[in-house]
PDB file of C-alpha atoms in Angstrom:
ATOM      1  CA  UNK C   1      -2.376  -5.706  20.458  1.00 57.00           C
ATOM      2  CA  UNK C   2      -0.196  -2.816  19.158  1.00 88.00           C
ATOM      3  CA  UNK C   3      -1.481  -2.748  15.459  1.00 96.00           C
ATOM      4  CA  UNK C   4      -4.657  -1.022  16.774  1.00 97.00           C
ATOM      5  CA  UNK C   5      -6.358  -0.460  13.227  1.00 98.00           C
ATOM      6  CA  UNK C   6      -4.406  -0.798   9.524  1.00 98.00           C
ATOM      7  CA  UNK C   7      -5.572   0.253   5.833  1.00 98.00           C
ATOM      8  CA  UNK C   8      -4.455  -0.928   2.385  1.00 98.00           C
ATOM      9  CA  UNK C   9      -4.293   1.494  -0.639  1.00 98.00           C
ATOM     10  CA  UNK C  10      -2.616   1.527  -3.843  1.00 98.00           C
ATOM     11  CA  UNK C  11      -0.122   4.371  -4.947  1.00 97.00           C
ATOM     12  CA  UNK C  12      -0.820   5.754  -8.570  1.00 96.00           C
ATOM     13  CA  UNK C  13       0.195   8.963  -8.547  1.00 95.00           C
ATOM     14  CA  UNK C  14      -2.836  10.291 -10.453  1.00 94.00           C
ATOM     15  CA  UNK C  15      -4.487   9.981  -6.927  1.00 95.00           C
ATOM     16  CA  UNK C  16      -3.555  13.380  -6.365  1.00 95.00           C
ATOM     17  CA  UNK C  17      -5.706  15.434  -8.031  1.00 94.00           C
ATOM     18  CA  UNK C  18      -3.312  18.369  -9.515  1.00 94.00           C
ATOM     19  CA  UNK C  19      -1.418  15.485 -10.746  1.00 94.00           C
ATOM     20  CA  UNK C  20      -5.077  14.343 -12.342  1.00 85.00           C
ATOM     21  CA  UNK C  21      -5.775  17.371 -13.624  1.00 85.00           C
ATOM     22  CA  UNK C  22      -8.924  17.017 -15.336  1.00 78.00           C
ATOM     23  CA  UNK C  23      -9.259  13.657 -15.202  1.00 73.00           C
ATOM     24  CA  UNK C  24      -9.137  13.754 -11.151  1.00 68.00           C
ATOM     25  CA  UNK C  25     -12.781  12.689 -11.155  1.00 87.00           C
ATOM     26  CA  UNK C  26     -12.137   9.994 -12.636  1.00 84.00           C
ATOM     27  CA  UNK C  27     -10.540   8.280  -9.630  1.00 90.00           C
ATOM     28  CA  UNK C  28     -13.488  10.186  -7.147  1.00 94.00           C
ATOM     29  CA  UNK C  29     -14.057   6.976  -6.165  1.00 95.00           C
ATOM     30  CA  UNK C  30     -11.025   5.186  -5.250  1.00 96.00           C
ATOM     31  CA  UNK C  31      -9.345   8.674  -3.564  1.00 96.00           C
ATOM     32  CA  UNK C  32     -13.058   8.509  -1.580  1.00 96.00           C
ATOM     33  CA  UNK C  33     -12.060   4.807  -0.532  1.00 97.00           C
ATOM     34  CA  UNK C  34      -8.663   5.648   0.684  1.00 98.00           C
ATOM     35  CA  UNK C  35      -9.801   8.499   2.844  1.00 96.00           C
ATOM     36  CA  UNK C  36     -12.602   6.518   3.970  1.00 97.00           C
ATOM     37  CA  UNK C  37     -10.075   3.666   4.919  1.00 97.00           C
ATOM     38  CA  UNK C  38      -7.587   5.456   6.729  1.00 97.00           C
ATOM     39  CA  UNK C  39     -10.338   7.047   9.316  1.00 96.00           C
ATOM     40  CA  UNK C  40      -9.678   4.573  11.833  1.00 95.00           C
ATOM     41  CA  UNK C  41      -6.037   5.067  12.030  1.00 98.00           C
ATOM     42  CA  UNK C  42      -7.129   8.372  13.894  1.00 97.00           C
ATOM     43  CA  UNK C  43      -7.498   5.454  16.998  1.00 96.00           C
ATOM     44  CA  UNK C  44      -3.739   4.941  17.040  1.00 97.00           C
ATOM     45  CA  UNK C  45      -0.801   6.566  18.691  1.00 97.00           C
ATOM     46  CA  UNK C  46       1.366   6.106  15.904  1.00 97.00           C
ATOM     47  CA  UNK C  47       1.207   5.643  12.429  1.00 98.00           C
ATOM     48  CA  UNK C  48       3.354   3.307   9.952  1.00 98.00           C
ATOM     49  CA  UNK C  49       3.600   3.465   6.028  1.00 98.00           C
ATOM     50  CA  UNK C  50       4.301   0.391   4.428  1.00 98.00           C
ATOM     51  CA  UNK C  51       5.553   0.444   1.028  1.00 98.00           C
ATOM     52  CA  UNK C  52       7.517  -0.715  -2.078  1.00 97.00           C
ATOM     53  CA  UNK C  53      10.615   0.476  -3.733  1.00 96.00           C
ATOM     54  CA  UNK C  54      12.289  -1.001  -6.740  1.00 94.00           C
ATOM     55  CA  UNK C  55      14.079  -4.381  -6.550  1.00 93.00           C
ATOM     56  CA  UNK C  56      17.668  -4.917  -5.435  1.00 90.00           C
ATOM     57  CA  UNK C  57      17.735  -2.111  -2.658  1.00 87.00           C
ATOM     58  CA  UNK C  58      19.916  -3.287  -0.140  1.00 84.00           C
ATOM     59  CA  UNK C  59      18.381  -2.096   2.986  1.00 85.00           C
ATOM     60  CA  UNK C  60      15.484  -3.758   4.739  1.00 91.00           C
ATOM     61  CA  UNK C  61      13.690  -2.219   5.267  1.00 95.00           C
ATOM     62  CA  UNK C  62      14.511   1.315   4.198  1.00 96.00           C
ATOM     63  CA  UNK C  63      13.758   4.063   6.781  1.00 97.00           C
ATOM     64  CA  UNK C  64      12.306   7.378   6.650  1.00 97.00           C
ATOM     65  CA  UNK C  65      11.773   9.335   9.896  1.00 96.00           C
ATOM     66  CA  UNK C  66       8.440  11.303  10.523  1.00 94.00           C
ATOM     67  CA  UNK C  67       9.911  14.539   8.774  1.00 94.00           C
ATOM     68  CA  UNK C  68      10.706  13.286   5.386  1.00 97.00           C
ATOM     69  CA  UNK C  69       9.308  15.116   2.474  1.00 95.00           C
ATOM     70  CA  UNK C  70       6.975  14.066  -0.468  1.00 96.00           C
ATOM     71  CA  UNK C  71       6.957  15.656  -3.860  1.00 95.00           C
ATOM     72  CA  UNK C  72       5.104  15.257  -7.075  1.00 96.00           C
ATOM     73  CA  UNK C  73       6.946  17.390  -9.128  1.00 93.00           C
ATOM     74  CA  UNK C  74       8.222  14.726 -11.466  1.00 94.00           C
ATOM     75  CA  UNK C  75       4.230  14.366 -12.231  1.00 94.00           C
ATOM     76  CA  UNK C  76       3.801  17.371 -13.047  1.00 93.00           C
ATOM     77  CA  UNK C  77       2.287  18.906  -9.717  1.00 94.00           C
ATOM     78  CA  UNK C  78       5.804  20.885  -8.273  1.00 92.00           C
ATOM     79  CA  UNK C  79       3.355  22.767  -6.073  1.00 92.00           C
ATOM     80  CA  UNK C  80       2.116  19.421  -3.810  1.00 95.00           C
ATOM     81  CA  UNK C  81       4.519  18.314  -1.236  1.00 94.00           C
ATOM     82  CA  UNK C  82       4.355  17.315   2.468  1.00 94.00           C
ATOM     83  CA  UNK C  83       6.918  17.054   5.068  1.00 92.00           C
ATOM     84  CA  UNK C  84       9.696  19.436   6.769  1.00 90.00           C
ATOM     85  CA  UNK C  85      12.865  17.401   5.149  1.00 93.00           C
ATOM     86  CA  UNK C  86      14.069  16.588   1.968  1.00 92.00           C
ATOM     87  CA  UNK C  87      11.740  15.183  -0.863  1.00 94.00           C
ATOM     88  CA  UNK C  88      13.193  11.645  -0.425  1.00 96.00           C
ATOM     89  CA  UNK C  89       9.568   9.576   0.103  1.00 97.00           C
ATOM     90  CA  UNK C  90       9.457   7.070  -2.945  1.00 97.00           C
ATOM     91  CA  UNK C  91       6.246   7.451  -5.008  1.00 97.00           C
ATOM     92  CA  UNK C  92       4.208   3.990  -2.515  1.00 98.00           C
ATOM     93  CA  UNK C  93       5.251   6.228   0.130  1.00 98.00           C
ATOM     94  CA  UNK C  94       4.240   9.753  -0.882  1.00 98.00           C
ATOM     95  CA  UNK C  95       0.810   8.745  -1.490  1.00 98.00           C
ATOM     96  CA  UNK C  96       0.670   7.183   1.077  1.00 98.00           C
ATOM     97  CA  UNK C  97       1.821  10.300   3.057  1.00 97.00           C
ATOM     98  CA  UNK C  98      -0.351  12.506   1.166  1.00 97.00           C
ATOM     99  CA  UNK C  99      -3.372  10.332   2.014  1.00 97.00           C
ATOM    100  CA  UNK C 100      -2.533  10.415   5.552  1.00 97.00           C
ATOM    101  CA  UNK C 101      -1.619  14.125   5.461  1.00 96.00           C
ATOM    102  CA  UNK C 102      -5.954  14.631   3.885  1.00 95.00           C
ATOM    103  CA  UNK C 103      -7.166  12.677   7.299  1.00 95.00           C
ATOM    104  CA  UNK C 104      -8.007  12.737  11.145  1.00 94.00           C
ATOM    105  CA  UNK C 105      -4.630  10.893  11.353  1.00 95.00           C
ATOM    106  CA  UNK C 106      -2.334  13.614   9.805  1.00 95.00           C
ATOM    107  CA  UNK C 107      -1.004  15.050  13.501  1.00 95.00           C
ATOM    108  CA  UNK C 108      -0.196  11.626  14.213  1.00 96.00           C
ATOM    109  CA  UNK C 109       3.530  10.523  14.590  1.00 97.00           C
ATOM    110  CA  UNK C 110       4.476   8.838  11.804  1.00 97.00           C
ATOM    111  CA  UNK C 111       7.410   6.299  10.386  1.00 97.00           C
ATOM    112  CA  UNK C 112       7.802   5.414   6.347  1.00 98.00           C
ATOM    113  CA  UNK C 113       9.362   1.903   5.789  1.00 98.00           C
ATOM    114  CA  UNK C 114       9.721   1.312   2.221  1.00 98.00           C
ATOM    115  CA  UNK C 115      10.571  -3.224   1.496  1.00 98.00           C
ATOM    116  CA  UNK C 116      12.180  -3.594  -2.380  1.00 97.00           C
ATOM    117  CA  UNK C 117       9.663  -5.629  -4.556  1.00 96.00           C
ATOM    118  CA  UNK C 118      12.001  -8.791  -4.369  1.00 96.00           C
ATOM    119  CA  UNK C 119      11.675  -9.069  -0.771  1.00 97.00           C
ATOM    120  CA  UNK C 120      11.280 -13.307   0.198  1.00 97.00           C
ATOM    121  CA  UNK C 121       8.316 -13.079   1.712  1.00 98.00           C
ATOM    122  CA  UNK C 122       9.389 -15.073   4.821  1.00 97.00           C
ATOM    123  CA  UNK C 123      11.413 -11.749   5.511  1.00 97.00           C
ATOM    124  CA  UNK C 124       8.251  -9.832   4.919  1.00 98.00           C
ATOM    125  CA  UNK C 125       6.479 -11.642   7.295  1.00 98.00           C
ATOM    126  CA  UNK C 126       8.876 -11.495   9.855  1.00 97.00           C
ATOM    127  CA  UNK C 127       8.949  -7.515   9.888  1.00 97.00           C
ATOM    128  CA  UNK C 128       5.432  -7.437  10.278  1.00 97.00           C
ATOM    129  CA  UNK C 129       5.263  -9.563  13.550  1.00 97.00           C
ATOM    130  CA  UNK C 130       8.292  -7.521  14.663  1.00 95.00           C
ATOM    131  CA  UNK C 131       5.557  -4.545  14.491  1.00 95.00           C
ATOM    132  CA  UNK C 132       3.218  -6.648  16.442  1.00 94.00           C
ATOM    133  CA  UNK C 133       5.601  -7.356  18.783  1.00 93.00           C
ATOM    134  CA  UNK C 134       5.988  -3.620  19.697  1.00 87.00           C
ATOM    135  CA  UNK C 135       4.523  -1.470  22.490  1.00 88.00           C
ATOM    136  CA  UNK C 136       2.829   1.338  20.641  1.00 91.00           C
ATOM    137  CA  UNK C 137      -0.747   0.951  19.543  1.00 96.00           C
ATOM    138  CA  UNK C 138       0.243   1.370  15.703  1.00 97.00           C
ATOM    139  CA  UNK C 139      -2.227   2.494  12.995  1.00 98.00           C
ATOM    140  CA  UNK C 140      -0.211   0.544   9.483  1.00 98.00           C
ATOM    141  CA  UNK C 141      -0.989   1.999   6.206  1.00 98.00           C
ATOM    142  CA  UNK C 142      -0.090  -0.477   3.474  1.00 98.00           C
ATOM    143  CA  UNK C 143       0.679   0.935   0.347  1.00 98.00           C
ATOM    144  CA  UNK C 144       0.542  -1.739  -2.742  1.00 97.00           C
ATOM    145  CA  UNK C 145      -0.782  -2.143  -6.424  1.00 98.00           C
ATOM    146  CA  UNK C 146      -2.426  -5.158  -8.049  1.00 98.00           C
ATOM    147  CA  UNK C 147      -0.864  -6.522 -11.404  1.00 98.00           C
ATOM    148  CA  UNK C 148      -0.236  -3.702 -13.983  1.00 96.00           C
ATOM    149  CA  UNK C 149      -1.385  -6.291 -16.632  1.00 96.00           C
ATOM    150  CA  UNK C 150      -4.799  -6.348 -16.222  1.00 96.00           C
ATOM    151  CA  UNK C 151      -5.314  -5.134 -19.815  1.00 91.00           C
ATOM    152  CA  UNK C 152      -4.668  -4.142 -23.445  1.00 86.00           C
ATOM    153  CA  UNK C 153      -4.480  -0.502 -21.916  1.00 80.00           C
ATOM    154  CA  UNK C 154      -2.156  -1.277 -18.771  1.00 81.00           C
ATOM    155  CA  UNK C 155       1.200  -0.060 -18.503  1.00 83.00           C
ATOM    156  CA  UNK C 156       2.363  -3.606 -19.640  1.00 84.00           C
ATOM    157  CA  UNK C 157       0.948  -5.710 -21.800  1.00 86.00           C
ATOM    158  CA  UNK C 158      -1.772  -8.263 -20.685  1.00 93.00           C
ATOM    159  CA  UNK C 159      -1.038 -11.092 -18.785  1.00 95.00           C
ATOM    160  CA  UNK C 160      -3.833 -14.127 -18.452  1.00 95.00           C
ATOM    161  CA  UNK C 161      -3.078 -14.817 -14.910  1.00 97.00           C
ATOM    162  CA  UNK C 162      -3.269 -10.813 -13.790  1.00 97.00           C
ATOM    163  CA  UNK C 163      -6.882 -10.658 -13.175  1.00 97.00           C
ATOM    164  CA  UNK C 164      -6.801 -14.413 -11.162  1.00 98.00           C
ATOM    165  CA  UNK C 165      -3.877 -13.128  -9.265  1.00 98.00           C
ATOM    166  CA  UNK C 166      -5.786 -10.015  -8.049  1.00 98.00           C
ATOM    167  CA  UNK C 167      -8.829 -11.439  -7.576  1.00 98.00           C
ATOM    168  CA  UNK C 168      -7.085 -13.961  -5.237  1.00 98.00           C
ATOM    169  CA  UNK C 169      -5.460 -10.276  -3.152  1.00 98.00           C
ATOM    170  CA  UNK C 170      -8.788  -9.159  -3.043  1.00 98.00           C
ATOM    171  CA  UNK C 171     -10.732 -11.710  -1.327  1.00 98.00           C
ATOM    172  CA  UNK C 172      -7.472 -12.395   0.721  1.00 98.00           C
ATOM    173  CA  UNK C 173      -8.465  -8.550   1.745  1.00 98.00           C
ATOM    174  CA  UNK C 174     -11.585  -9.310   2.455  1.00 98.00           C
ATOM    175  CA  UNK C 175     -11.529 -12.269   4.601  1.00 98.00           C
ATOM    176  CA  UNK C 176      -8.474 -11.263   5.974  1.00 98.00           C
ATOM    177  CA  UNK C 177      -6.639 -14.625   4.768  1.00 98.00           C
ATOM    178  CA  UNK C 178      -3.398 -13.944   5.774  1.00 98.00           C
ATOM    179  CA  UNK C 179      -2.432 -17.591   4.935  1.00 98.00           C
ATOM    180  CA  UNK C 180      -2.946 -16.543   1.424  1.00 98.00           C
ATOM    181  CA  UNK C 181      -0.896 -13.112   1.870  1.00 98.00           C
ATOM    182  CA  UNK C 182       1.713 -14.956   3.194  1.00 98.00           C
ATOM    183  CA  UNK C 183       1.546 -17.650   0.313  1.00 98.00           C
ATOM    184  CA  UNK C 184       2.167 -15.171  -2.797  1.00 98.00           C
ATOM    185  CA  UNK C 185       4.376 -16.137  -4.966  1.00 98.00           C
ATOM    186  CA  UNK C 186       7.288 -13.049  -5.333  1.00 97.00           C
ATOM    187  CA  UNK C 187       8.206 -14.318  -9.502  1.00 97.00           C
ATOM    188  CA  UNK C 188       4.715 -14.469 -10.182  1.00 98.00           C
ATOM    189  CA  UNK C 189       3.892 -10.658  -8.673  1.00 98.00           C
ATOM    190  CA  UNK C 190       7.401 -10.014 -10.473  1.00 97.00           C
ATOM    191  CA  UNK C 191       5.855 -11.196 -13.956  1.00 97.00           C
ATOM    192  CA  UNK C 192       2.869  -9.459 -12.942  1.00 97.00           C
ATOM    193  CA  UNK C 193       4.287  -6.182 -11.596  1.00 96.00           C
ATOM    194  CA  UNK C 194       2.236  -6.091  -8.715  1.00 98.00           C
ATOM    195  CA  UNK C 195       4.080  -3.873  -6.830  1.00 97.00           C
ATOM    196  CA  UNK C 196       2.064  -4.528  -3.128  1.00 98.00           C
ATOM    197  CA  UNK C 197       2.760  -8.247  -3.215  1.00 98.00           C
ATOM    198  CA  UNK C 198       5.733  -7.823  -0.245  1.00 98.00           C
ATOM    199  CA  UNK C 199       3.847  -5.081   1.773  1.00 98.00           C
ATOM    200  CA  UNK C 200       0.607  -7.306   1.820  1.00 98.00           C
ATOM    201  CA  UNK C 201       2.994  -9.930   3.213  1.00 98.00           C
ATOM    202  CA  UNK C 202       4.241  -7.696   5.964  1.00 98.00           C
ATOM    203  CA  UNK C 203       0.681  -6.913   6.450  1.00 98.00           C
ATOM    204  CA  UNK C 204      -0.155 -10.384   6.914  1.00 98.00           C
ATOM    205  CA  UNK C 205       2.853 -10.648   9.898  1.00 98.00           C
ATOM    206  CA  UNK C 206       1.541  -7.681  11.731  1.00 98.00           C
ATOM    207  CA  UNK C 207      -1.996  -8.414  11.654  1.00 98.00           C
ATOM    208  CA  UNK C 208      -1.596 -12.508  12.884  1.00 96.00           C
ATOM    209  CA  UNK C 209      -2.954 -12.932  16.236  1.00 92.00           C
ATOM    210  CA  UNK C 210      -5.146  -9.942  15.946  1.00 95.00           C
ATOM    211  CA  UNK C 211      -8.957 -10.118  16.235  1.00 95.00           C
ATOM    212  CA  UNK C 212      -9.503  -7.214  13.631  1.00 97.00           C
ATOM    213  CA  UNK C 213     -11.976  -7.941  10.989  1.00 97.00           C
ATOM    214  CA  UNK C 214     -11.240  -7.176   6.952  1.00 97.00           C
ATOM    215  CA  UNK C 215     -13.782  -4.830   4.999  1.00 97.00           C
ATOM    216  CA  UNK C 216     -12.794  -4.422   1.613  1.00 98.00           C
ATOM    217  CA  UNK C 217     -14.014  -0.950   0.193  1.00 98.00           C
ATOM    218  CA  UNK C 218     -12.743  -0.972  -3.411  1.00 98.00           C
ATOM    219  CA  UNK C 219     -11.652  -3.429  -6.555  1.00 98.00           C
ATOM    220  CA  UNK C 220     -10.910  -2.329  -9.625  1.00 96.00           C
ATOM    221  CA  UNK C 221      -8.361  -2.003 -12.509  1.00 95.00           C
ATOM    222  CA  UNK C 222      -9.235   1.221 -14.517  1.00 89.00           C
ATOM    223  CA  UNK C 223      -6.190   1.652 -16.272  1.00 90.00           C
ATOM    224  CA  UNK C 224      -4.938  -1.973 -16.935  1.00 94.00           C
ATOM    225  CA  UNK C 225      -3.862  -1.839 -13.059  1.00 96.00           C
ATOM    226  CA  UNK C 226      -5.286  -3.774  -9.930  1.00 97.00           C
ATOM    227  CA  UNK C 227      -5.935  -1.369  -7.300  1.00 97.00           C
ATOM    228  CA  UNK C 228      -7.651  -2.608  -3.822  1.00 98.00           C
ATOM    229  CA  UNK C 229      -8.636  -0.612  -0.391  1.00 98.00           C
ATOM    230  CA  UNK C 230      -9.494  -2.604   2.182  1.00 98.00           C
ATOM    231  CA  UNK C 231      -9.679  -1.775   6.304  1.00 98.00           C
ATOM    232  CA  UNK C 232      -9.366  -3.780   9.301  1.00 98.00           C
ATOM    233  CA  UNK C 233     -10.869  -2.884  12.521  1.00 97.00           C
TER     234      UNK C 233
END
């Protein structure tokens, strides 16, 4: 069973709190339910981050070695970055770097593989069984957001079948229903932007076959976008 232990988080930047500013407490509880998520990946030898990147990128998945470099500069925090090389890390995988760089995991090696939002999911599902089908006990970190339509206030304007869509992620977390995962339909999490829709479906590869158990830690849209932490151990 290589995938030892894997987390799901979503990737606003405001997570980081210099990017926050003043408003970091706000999101005291959802940075408190990443942390708290990623714990267990402390158990693995090796640690993978799972994330998006815009549609139409024509590698699959897209690389980044264990030295690549995280910035938030272009959110207005220049000082935060992580990471010996070049400030390449897309924004699912910088947080998702930066979470892991806060935790008992952070000495860990680690691997960034960033899947475009268009992804068919059958391909997304294979490249999560490939993981399985490795030899190192792997803690996955899967970056992804919920619709960013949940609202009036959200970064696009409200959709009626955003909150449906995910509530039907979140319980999918939660049960660990990775027939559901699997099942998502890539133009509806287009219409929706919900940018985790093809990590959750690589998710849902690696973790077939596995006897670890779904907890999900956090559901909420406070700014018009679905964000979700769940663990499985």
């Amino acid at each position: 069973m290589p995938v030892v232990a894997a987390a799901v988080c979503p990737h606003p930047p405001l997570l980081i709190p210099e990017v926050a500013s003043g408003a970091a407490s706000d999101l005291d509880p959802l940075r408190a339910a990443c942390l708290t998520a990623i714990e267990a990946l402390a158990t693995a030898t090796t640690v993978l981050v799972v994330g998006s990147i815009p549609a139409g990128a024509p590698v699959f998945p897209r690389v980044y070695g264990a030295d690549a470099g995280g910035s938030f500069g272009a959110y207005g925090a220049p000082g935060v970055r992580f990471g010996a090389g070049p400030e390449v890390l897309p924004l699912s995988l910088a947080v998702g770097g930066w979470l892991l760089e806060q935790s008992k995991a952070a000495s860990l090696p680690r691997t960034y593989w960033a899947v475009p939002t268009d992804a068919v999911p059958d391909e997304c599902v294979r490249l999560g069984r490939e993981i399985a089908d490795g030899n190192d006990r792997v803690g996955l970190l899967v970056m992804g957001d919920g619709s960013a339509r949940r609202s009036e206030h959200s970064p696009v304007h409200l959709h009626p079948r955003a909150e449906i869509f995910d509530t039907t992620v979140a319980k999918a977390l939660q049960h660990k229903d990775l027939d559901v995962l699997e099942a998502l339909d890539p133009d509806l999490a287009g219409e929706l932007q919900a940018a985790g829709r093809a990590p959750w479906q690589v998710l849902a590869g690696a973790l077939a076959g596995t006897p670890l158990a779904g907890d999900l830690r956090y559901e909420a849209a406070p700014y018009g976008v679905g964000y979700f932490v769940a663990s499985f151990t």
